[in-house]
Coordinates of C-alpha atoms and ligand atoms in Angstrom, one line a residue:
M1 CA 0.0 0.0 0.0
R2 CA 1.1 3.6 -0.6
T3 CA -0.1 6.9 0.9
Q4 CA 1.2 10.4 1.3
V5 CA 1.2 10.6 5.1
C6 CA 1.2 7.5 7.3
I7 CA -0.3 8.3 10.7
I8 CA 0.6 6.1 13.7
G9 CA -2.1 6.4 16.3
G10 CA -5.9 6.9 16.1
G11 CA -6.4 9.2 19.1
P12 CA -7.2 12.9 18.9
S13 CA -3.9 13.9 17.3
G14 CA -3.9 11.3 14.5
L15 CA -7.6 11.7 13.8
L16 CA -7.6 15.5 13.6
L17 CA -4.5 15.6 11.4
S18 CA -6.0 13.0 9.0
Q19 CA -9.3 14.9 8.9
L20 CA -7.6 18.3 8.1
L21 CA -5.3 16.8 5.5
H22 CA -8.2 15.0 3.8
L23 CA -10.0 18.3 3.3
K24 CA -6.9 19.4 1.4
G25 CA -6.9 16.3 -0.7
I26 CA -3.9 14.8 1.0
D27 CA -4.1 11.0 1.5
T28 CA -3.4 9.5 4.9
V29 CA -3.8 6.1 6.5
V30 CA -4.3 5.8 10.3
L31 CA -2.8 2.8 12.1
E32 CA -4.4 2.2 15.6
R33 CA -3.2 -0.3 18.1
K34 CA -6.5 -0.7 19.8
S35 CA -10.1 -1.2 18.6
R36 CA -12.3 1.9 17.8
D37 CA -14.6 1.0 20.8
Y38 CA -11.5 0.8 23.1
V39 CA -10.3 4.3 22.0
L40 CA -13.8 5.7 22.4
G41 CA -14.0 4.2 25.9
R42 CA -11.2 6.3 27.3
I43 CA -12.3 9.2 29.6
R44 CA -9.6 11.9 29.5
A45 CA -9.6 15.6 28.8
G46 CA -12.6 17.9 29.3
V47 CA -11.6 21.5 28.4
L48 CA -11.0 22.9 24.9
E49 CA -9.0 26.1 24.3
F50 CA -10.5 28.6 21.9
G51 CA -7.8 27.7 19.3
M52 CA -8.8 24.0 19.4
I53 CA -12.5 25.0 19.1
E54 CA -11.7 26.9 15.9
L55 CA -9.5 24.0 14.5
L56 CA -12.3 21.5 15.1
R57 CA -14.7 23.7 13.2
E58 CA -12.2 24.1 10.4
A59 CA -11.9 20.3 10.3
G60 CA -15.7 20.2 9.8
V61 CA -16.3 18.3 13.1
G62 CA -17.5 21.1 15.3
A63 CA -21.3 20.9 14.8
R64 CA -22.1 18.6 17.8
M65 CA -19.5 20.4 19.9
D66 CA -21.2 23.8 19.2
R67 CA -24.6 22.3 20.1
Q68 CA -23.6 20.4 23.2
G69 CA -20.4 22.0 24.5
L70 CA -20.6 24.3 27.5
I71 CA -19.0 27.7 27.2
H72 CA -17.2 28.8 30.4
D73 CA -16.2 32.4 31.1
G74 CA -14.2 31.6 34.1
A75 CA -13.2 29.1 36.9
F76 CA -13.0 29.1 40.7
I77 CA -10.0 28.8 42.9
A78 CA -11.1 27.4 46.3
L79 CA -8.9 27.7 49.4
Q80 CA -10.5 25.7 52.2
N81 CA -13.7 27.6 53.0
R82 CA -13.2 30.6 50.8
G83 CA -12.2 31.3 47.2
F84 CA -12.2 33.6 44.2
R85 CA -13.0 33.5 40.6
I86 CA -10.7 34.0 37.6
D87 CA -12.8 35.8 34.9
F88 CA -11.3 34.6 31.6
K89 CA -13.8 36.6 29.6
K90 CA -13.2 39.9 31.3
L91 CA -9.4 39.4 31.4
T92 CA -8.8 38.0 27.9
D93 CA -12.0 38.5 26.0
K94 CA -11.8 34.7 25.4
Q95 CA -13.6 31.7 26.8
V96 CA -13.1 27.9 26.9
M97 CA -15.5 25.1 26.2
V98 CA -16.2 22.0 28.3
Y99 CA -16.6 19.2 25.8
G100 CA -15.1 15.8 26.6
Q101 CA -12.2 14.4 24.6
T102 CA -14.3 11.2 24.2
E103 CA -16.8 13.3 22.3
V104 CA -14.1 15.0 20.2
T105 CA -12.8 11.5 19.3
R106 CA -16.3 10.2 18.5
D107 CA -16.9 13.2 16.2
L108 CA -13.7 12.6 14.4
Y109 CA -14.4 8.9 13.9
E110 CA -17.9 9.6 12.6
A111 CA -16.4 12.1 10.2
R112 CA -14.0 9.3 9.0
D113 CA -17.1 7.1 8.3
E114 CA -18.4 9.7 6.0
W115 CA -15.4 9.6 3.6
D116 CA -14.7 5.9 4.3
A117 CA -11.3 6.9 5.7
P118 CA -8.6 4.1 5.8
T119 CA -8.1 3.2 9.5
V120 CA -6.4 0.0 10.4
F121 CA -7.3 -1.1 14.0
D122 CA -5.7 -3.7 16.3
V123 CA -2.3 -3.4 14.7
R124 CA 0.9 -4.8 16.3
A125 CA 4.6 -4.4 15.8
V126 CA 4.3 -1.0 14.1
N127 CA 7.7 0.0 12.8
P128 CA 8.5 3.3 11.1
Q129 CA 11.5 2.8 8.8
G130 CA 13.7 4.8 6.4
I131 CA 12.5 8.0 8.2
D132 CA 15.9 9.5 7.5
T133 CA 15.5 8.8 3.7
D134 CA 13.2 10.2 1.0
A135 CA 11.4 6.9 1.0
P136 CA 10.1 6.1 4.5
F137 CA 7.8 3.2 5.1
V138 CA 5.9 1.7 8.0
T139 CA 5.5 -2.0 8.6
Y140 CA 3.0 -3.6 11.0
L141 CA 1.4 -6.9 11.9
Q142 CA -2.3 -7.4 11.5
G143 CA -4.3 -10.6 11.0
G144 CA -1.0 -12.6 11.4
K145 CA 0.5 -11.0 8.4
V146 CA 3.2 -8.3 7.9
H147 CA 2.0 -5.3 6.0
R148 CA 3.9 -2.4 4.5
I149 CA 2.8 1.2 3.8
D150 CA 5.2 3.3 1.7
C151 CA 4.7 7.0 2.2
D152 CA 6.2 10.5 2.0
F153 CA 5.9 11.3 5.7
V154 CA 5.2 9.5 9.0
A155 CA 3.2 11.3 11.7
G156 CA 3.9 9.8 15.2
C157 CA 0.6 10.4 16.9
D158 CA 0.8 7.3 19.1
G159 CA 0.9 8.9 22.6
F160 CA 3.4 8.6 25.4
H161 CA 3.7 4.8 25.2
G162 CA 3.9 4.6 21.4
V163 CA 6.8 3.6 19.2
S164 CA 7.4 6.8 17.2
R165 CA 9.5 8.8 19.7
A166 CA 12.0 5.9 20.0
A167 CA 12.4 5.9 16.2
I168 CA 14.5 9.1 16.7
P169 CA 18.0 8.1 17.5
A170 CA 18.8 8.2 21.3
D171 CA 21.9 10.3 20.7
V172 CA 19.7 12.9 19.0
R173 CA 16.8 13.0 21.5
R174 CA 16.9 15.3 24.5
E175 CA 14.3 14.3 27.1
Y176 CA 13.2 16.5 30.1
E177 CA 11.0 15.1 32.8
R178 CA 9.5 15.9 36.2
V179 CA 7.5 13.1 37.8
Y180 CA 5.1 14.4 40.5
P181 CA 4.8 12.5 43.8
F182 CA 1.1 12.1 43.5
G183 CA -1.7 11.1 41.1
W184 CA -5.3 12.1 40.3
L185 CA -8.1 9.7 41.2
G186 CA -10.9 10.6 38.7
V187 CA -14.6 9.7 38.9
L188 CA -17.3 10.2 36.2
S189 CA -20.8 10.2 37.6
A190 CA -24.3 10.7 36.0
T191 CA -25.0 13.5 38.4
P192 CA -25.6 17.3 37.9
P193 CA -22.3 19.3 38.3
V194 CA -21.9 20.9 41.7
S195 CA -20.9 24.2 40.1
H196 CA -21.6 25.8 36.7
E197 CA -17.9 26.5 36.4
I198 CA -14.8 24.4 37.2
I199 CA -13.6 24.5 40.8
Y200 CA -9.8 24.0 41.5
A201 CA -9.4 23.4 45.3
N202 CA -6.2 23.7 47.2
H203 CA -6.7 22.0 50.6
P204 CA -4.3 20.7 53.3
R205 CA -5.7 17.2 52.6
G206 CA -4.8 17.6 49.0
F207 CA -6.0 19.0 45.6
A208 CA -9.5 18.5 44.3
L209 CA -11.2 19.4 41.1
C210 CA -14.9 19.7 40.2
S211 CA -15.7 19.5 36.5
M212 CA -18.3 18.2 34.2
R213 CA -19.0 16.8 30.7
N214 CA -22.6 18.1 30.5
L215 CA -25.4 19.2 32.8
N216 CA -26.1 15.5 33.8
L217 CA -22.5 14.2 33.8
S218 CA -19.9 15.3 36.3
R219 CA -16.2 14.7 36.4
Y220 CA -14.4 15.0 39.8
Y221 CA -10.8 14.4 40.8
I222 CA -8.8 14.2 44.1
Q223 CA -5.1 14.1 44.5
T224 CA -3.9 10.7 45.8
P225 CA -0.6 9.2 46.7
V226 CA 1.0 8.0 43.5
D227 CA 1.0 4.3 44.6
D228 CA -2.6 4.3 45.9
P229 CA -4.4 1.2 44.8
L230 CA -7.6 2.0 42.9
E231 CA -9.5 -0.9 44.6
G232 CA -8.9 0.9 47.9
W233 CA -11.2 3.7 46.8
S234 CA -14.9 2.8 47.2
D235 CA -17.3 5.4 45.7
A236 CA -18.4 6.3 49.3
A237 CA -14.7 6.9 50.3
F238 CA -14.2 9.1 47.2
W239 CA -17.2 11.3 47.8
D240 CA -16.4 11.7 51.5
E241 CA -12.8 12.8 50.7
L242 CA -13.9 15.1 47.9
K243 CA -16.4 16.8 50.2
R244 CA -13.7 17.4 52.8
R245 CA -11.6 19.3 50.2
I246 CA -14.1 21.6 48.6
P247 CA -15.8 24.6 50.2
E248 CA -18.7 23.7 52.5
S249 CA -21.1 25.6 50.3
A250 CA -20.3 23.1 47.5
A251 CA -19.9 20.1 49.7
D252 CA -23.4 20.7 51.2
K253 CA -25.1 20.6 47.8
I254 CA -23.1 18.1 45.8
V255 CA -25.1 15.3 44.3
T256 CA -23.2 12.0 44.6
G257 CA -23.9 8.8 42.7
P258 CA -22.3 5.6 41.5
S259 CA -19.1 6.0 39.5
I260 CA -19.4 5.2 35.8
E261 CA -15.6 5.4 35.4
K262 CA -13.0 5.5 38.1
S263 CA -9.2 5.6 37.5
I264 CA -6.0 6.9 38.8
A265 CA -3.7 8.8 36.5
P266 CA 0.0 9.5 37.3
L267 CA 1.2 13.1 36.8
R268 CA 4.3 14.1 34.9
S269 CA 5.8 16.9 32.9
F270 CA 7.7 15.5 29.9
V271 CA 9.1 17.0 26.8
S272 CA 11.2 15.2 24.1
E273 CA 13.1 17.3 21.6
P274 CA 13.3 17.4 18.6
M275 CA 9.7 16.8 17.4
R276 CA 11.0 15.9 13.9
W277 CA 13.6 13.5 12.5
G278 CA 13.8 13.3 8.7
R279 CA 10.4 12.4 7.5
L280 CA 9.0 11.6 11.0
F281 CA 7.0 14.2 12.9
L282 CA 6.0 13.7 16.5
V283 CA 2.6 15.0 17.5
G284 CA 0.8 15.4 20.9
D285 CA 1.5 13.0 23.7
A286 CA 4.1 11.1 21.6
A287 CA 6.3 14.2 22.2
H288 CA 5.1 15.7 25.5
I289 CA 3.0 15.2 28.6
V290 CA 1.7 17.8 31.0
P291 CA 0.0 17.3 34.4
P292 CA -3.8 17.8 33.7
T293 CA -4.0 20.7 36.2
G294 CA -3.9 23.3 33.4
A295 CA -6.1 21.3 31.0
K296 CA -3.3 21.6 28.3
G297 CA -2.6 18.0 27.1
L298 CA -5.3 17.7 24.5
N299 CA -5.0 21.3 23.5
L300 CA -1.2 21.0 22.9
A301 CA -1.9 18.1 20.7
A302 CA -4.2 20.4 18.7
S303 CA -1.6 23.1 18.2
D304 CA 1.0 20.5 17.1
V305 CA -1.6 19.2 14.6
R306 CA -2.2 22.7 13.3
Y307 CA 1.5 23.4 12.7
L308 CA 2.0 20.1 11.0
Y309 CA -1.2 20.4 8.9
H310 CA 0.0 23.8 7.6
G311 CA 3.5 22.5 6.9
L312 CA 2.3 19.4 5.0
T313 CA -0.3 21.5 3.1
R314 CA 2.3 24.0 2.0
H315 CA 4.6 21.1 1.0
Y316 CA 2.0 19.4 -1.2
L317 CA 0.1 22.4 -2.6
D318 CA 2.8 25.0 -2.8
H319 CA 5.9 22.9 -3.0
D320 CA 7.2 25.0 -0.1
D321 CA 8.9 23.2 2.9
H322 CA 9.6 26.3 5.0
E323 CA 6.8 25.5 7.5
L324 CA 7.8 21.8 7.7
E325 CA 11.4 22.9 8.5
Q326 CA 10.0 25.2 11.2
Y327 CA 7.6 22.6 12.7
S328 CA 9.7 21.3 15.6
E329 CA 10.9 24.7 16.8
K330 CA 7.5 26.3 16.5
A331 CA 5.6 23.4 18.2
L332 CA 8.2 23.2 21.0
A333 CA 8.0 26.9 21.7
R334 CA 4.3 26.6 22.5
V335 CA 4.8 23.2 24.3
W336 CA 7.3 24.7 26.7
K337 CA 5.1 27.6 27.6
A338 CA 2.2 25.2 28.3
T339 CA 4.6 23.0 30.2
R340 CA 5.6 25.9 32.4
F341 CA 2.0 26.9 33.1
S342 CA 0.9 23.3 33.9
W343 CA 4.0 22.9 36.2
W344 CA 3.3 26.2 38.0
F345 CA -0.4 25.6 38.5
T346 CA 0.3 22.1 39.7
N347 CA 2.8 23.4 42.2
I348 CA 0.5 26.0 43.7
M349 CA -2.5 23.7 43.9
H350 CA -1.2 20.4 45.3
R351 CA 0.2 19.3 48.6
F352 CA 3.7 17.8 48.1
P353 CA 4.8 15.0 50.6
D354 CA 8.2 16.6 51.1
Q355 CA 6.9 20.2 51.3
S356 CA 8.9 22.3 53.8
E357 CA 7.3 25.1 55.9
F358 CA 8.9 27.6 53.6
D359 CA 7.4 25.8 50.5
Q360 CA 4.0 26.0 52.2
R361 CA 4.3 29.7 52.8
M362 CA 5.4 30.3 49.2
Q363 CA 2.4 28.4 48.0
E364 CA 0.1 30.4 50.3
T365 CA 1.7 33.7 49.1
E366 CA 1.4 32.7 45.4
L367 CA -2.3 32.2 46.0
A368 CA -2.7 35.4 48.0
F369 CA -1.0 37.3 45.2
L370 CA -3.2 35.6 42.6
E371 CA -6.3 36.5 44.6
T372 CA -5.4 40.2 44.8
S373 CA -3.6 40.9 41.5
R374 CA -5.3 41.5 38.2
A375 CA -2.0 41.1 36.5
A376 CA -1.5 37.7 38.1
Q377 CA -5.0 36.6 37.2
T378 CA -4.5 37.8 33.6
V379 CA -1.4 35.6 33.3
L380 CA -3.4 32.6 34.5
A381 CA -6.3 33.4 32.3
E382 CA -4.2 34.0 29.1
N383 CA -2.6 30.6 29.6
Y384 CA -5.8 28.8 30.5
V385 CA -7.8 30.0 27.5
G386 CA -4.8 29.2 25.3
L387 CA -1.7 31.1 24.2
P388 CA -1.8 32.2 20.5
Y389 CA -0.8 29.5 18.0
Ligands
FAS401 P1 -3.4 9.6 22.8 O1 -2.6 8.8 23.8 O2 -4.7 10.1 23.2 O3 -3.6 8.7 21.5 C1 -2.5 7.8 21.0 C2 -3.2 6.7 20.3 O4 -2.1 5.9 19.7 C3 -4.0 5.8 21.2 O5 -5.3 5.5 20.6 C4 -3.1 4.5 21.3 O6 -3.9 3.3 21.4 C5 -2.4 4.5 19.9 N1 -1.1 3.8 19.9 C6 -0.2 3.7 20.9 N2 0.8 3.0 20.5 C7 0.6 2.6 19.2 C8 1.3 1.9 18.2 N3 2.5 1.3 18.5 N4 0.7 1.7 17.0 C9 -0.5 2.3 16.7 N5 -1.2 3.0 17.6 C10 -0.7 3.2 18.8 N6 -5.5 16.2 29.0 C11 -6.2 17.3 29.3 O7 -6.0 18.4 28.7 N7 -7.0 17.3 30.4 C12 -7.2 16.1 31.1 O8 -8.0 16.1 32.1 C13 -6.5 15.0 30.8 N8 -6.7 13.8 31.5 C14 -5.9 12.7 31.1 C15 -6.1 11.4 31.8 C16 -5.3 10.3 31.4 C17 -5.5 9.0 32.2 C18 -4.4 10.4 30.4 C19 -3.6 9.2 30.0 C20 -4.3 11.6 29.7 C21 -5.0 12.7 30.1 N9 -4.9 14.0 29.4 C22 -5.6 15.1 29.7 C23 -4.0 14.1 28.3 C24 -4.7 13.5 27.1 O9 -6.0 14.1 26.9 C25 -3.8 13.7 25.9 O10 -3.2 14.9 25.9 C26 -4.4 13.4 24.6 O11 -5.0 12.1 24.7 C27 -3.4 13.5 23.5 O12 -3.8 12.9 22.4 P2 -2.9 12.0 21.4 O13 -1.6 12.8 21.2 O14 -3.7 11.6 20.3 O15 -2.5 10.8 22.3
PHB402 C1 -11.8 17.5 33.2 O1 -13.0 18.0 33.0 O2 -11.6 16.3 33.0 C2 -10.7 18.5 33.5 C3 -11.0 19.8 33.6 C4 -9.9 20.7 34.0 C5 -8.7 20.2 34.2 C6 -8.4 18.8 34.1 C7 -9.4 17.9 33.7 O3 -7.7 21.0 34.5

């Protein structure tokens, strides 16, 4: 088989890139390790930056998002029994949208159905080869047979545990990592959200987050020790702990219910440079991971996709490779700014096991400054709604 761009990974990065390139008449094939249902069963991100909203509309997959997504003008920072609101709209004239990554992925797969897009599921032993030549190709196992796809370019959209990043020679790669000493226990419940906007809670017992997917589907998180066994958290234990960490006004009215999904995610900051090697381009989680505190992971995947989509379109339609040559540098510039924001917000909102008295006072002072400074709130708001592409 031959195609123009072979895309490894059928998550949001791979699907959005394929959809945008298709609209420009550029052929792609998506190779996905899991089944479509498995991919659609993942519960992950919930907040879309305004740049990603625009990109999904440009890809022709924004209709349901515009109907069902919840526009948010701000978010709350809770500090035990008091708090304050960050008004994104007033400070940046921009908003965010709450619309689950699961729904974005569903919209992208349904768009693929409309043009009968080539997606190969349940692949194994995917191996990008010849990426440092003008004739790259990808081999993979499926149905007990080895298959080969010859292509012009390979897009590594296969997430943190994929194979693409390792295809860049180890002596070329520069990796930067911060692993946080805690995780997030997340619960999805068919209950009305406790608040019309997201609540980020800093509490001596640990961080908590109150979010939602729609007016009848809530998403809550609490910070847990990184090695906490999930089976140790009954629904009742989760709700009790969450109520202790959010303001009484919210704890008194929260509607609890059985968890539809419950999982613990580790938190890390990770960046791998460069994001290009020859004909291979890394996109999204394949190249970088941020702690979900700043709701940047999915949104960074979107900005990578946009830069690569523009570069490939200029290559094929204008025979101009300038944007492709700039891809890694341009994507990394935005990745590092979002990595900084996510690291900063994680540091001021969580309890660290080895936190010194001084660290604690610095955290309290950061929050006090954030509460009283329009400039500080504007910096948070600009990062949260999304820095320019
Ligand atoms: P993905 O990991 O989503 O997709 C990669 C795809 O490649 C997967 O479908 C995988 O099956 C496939 N794949 C892997 N190896 C392969 C191989 N060898 N061959 C073929 N296919 C292969 N971000 C936020 O902004 N907010 C959040 O709240 C949030 N919560 C998260 C919770 C969890 C548990 C995780 C893991 C991530 C979370 N994220 C969050 C980040 C997440 O949303 C990612 O940023 C987003 O999924 C990135 O999309 P992709 O780059 O497409 O990677
Ligand atoms: C979510 O709704 O899953 C969510 C919202 C905000 C975050 C992280 C996750 O910062």
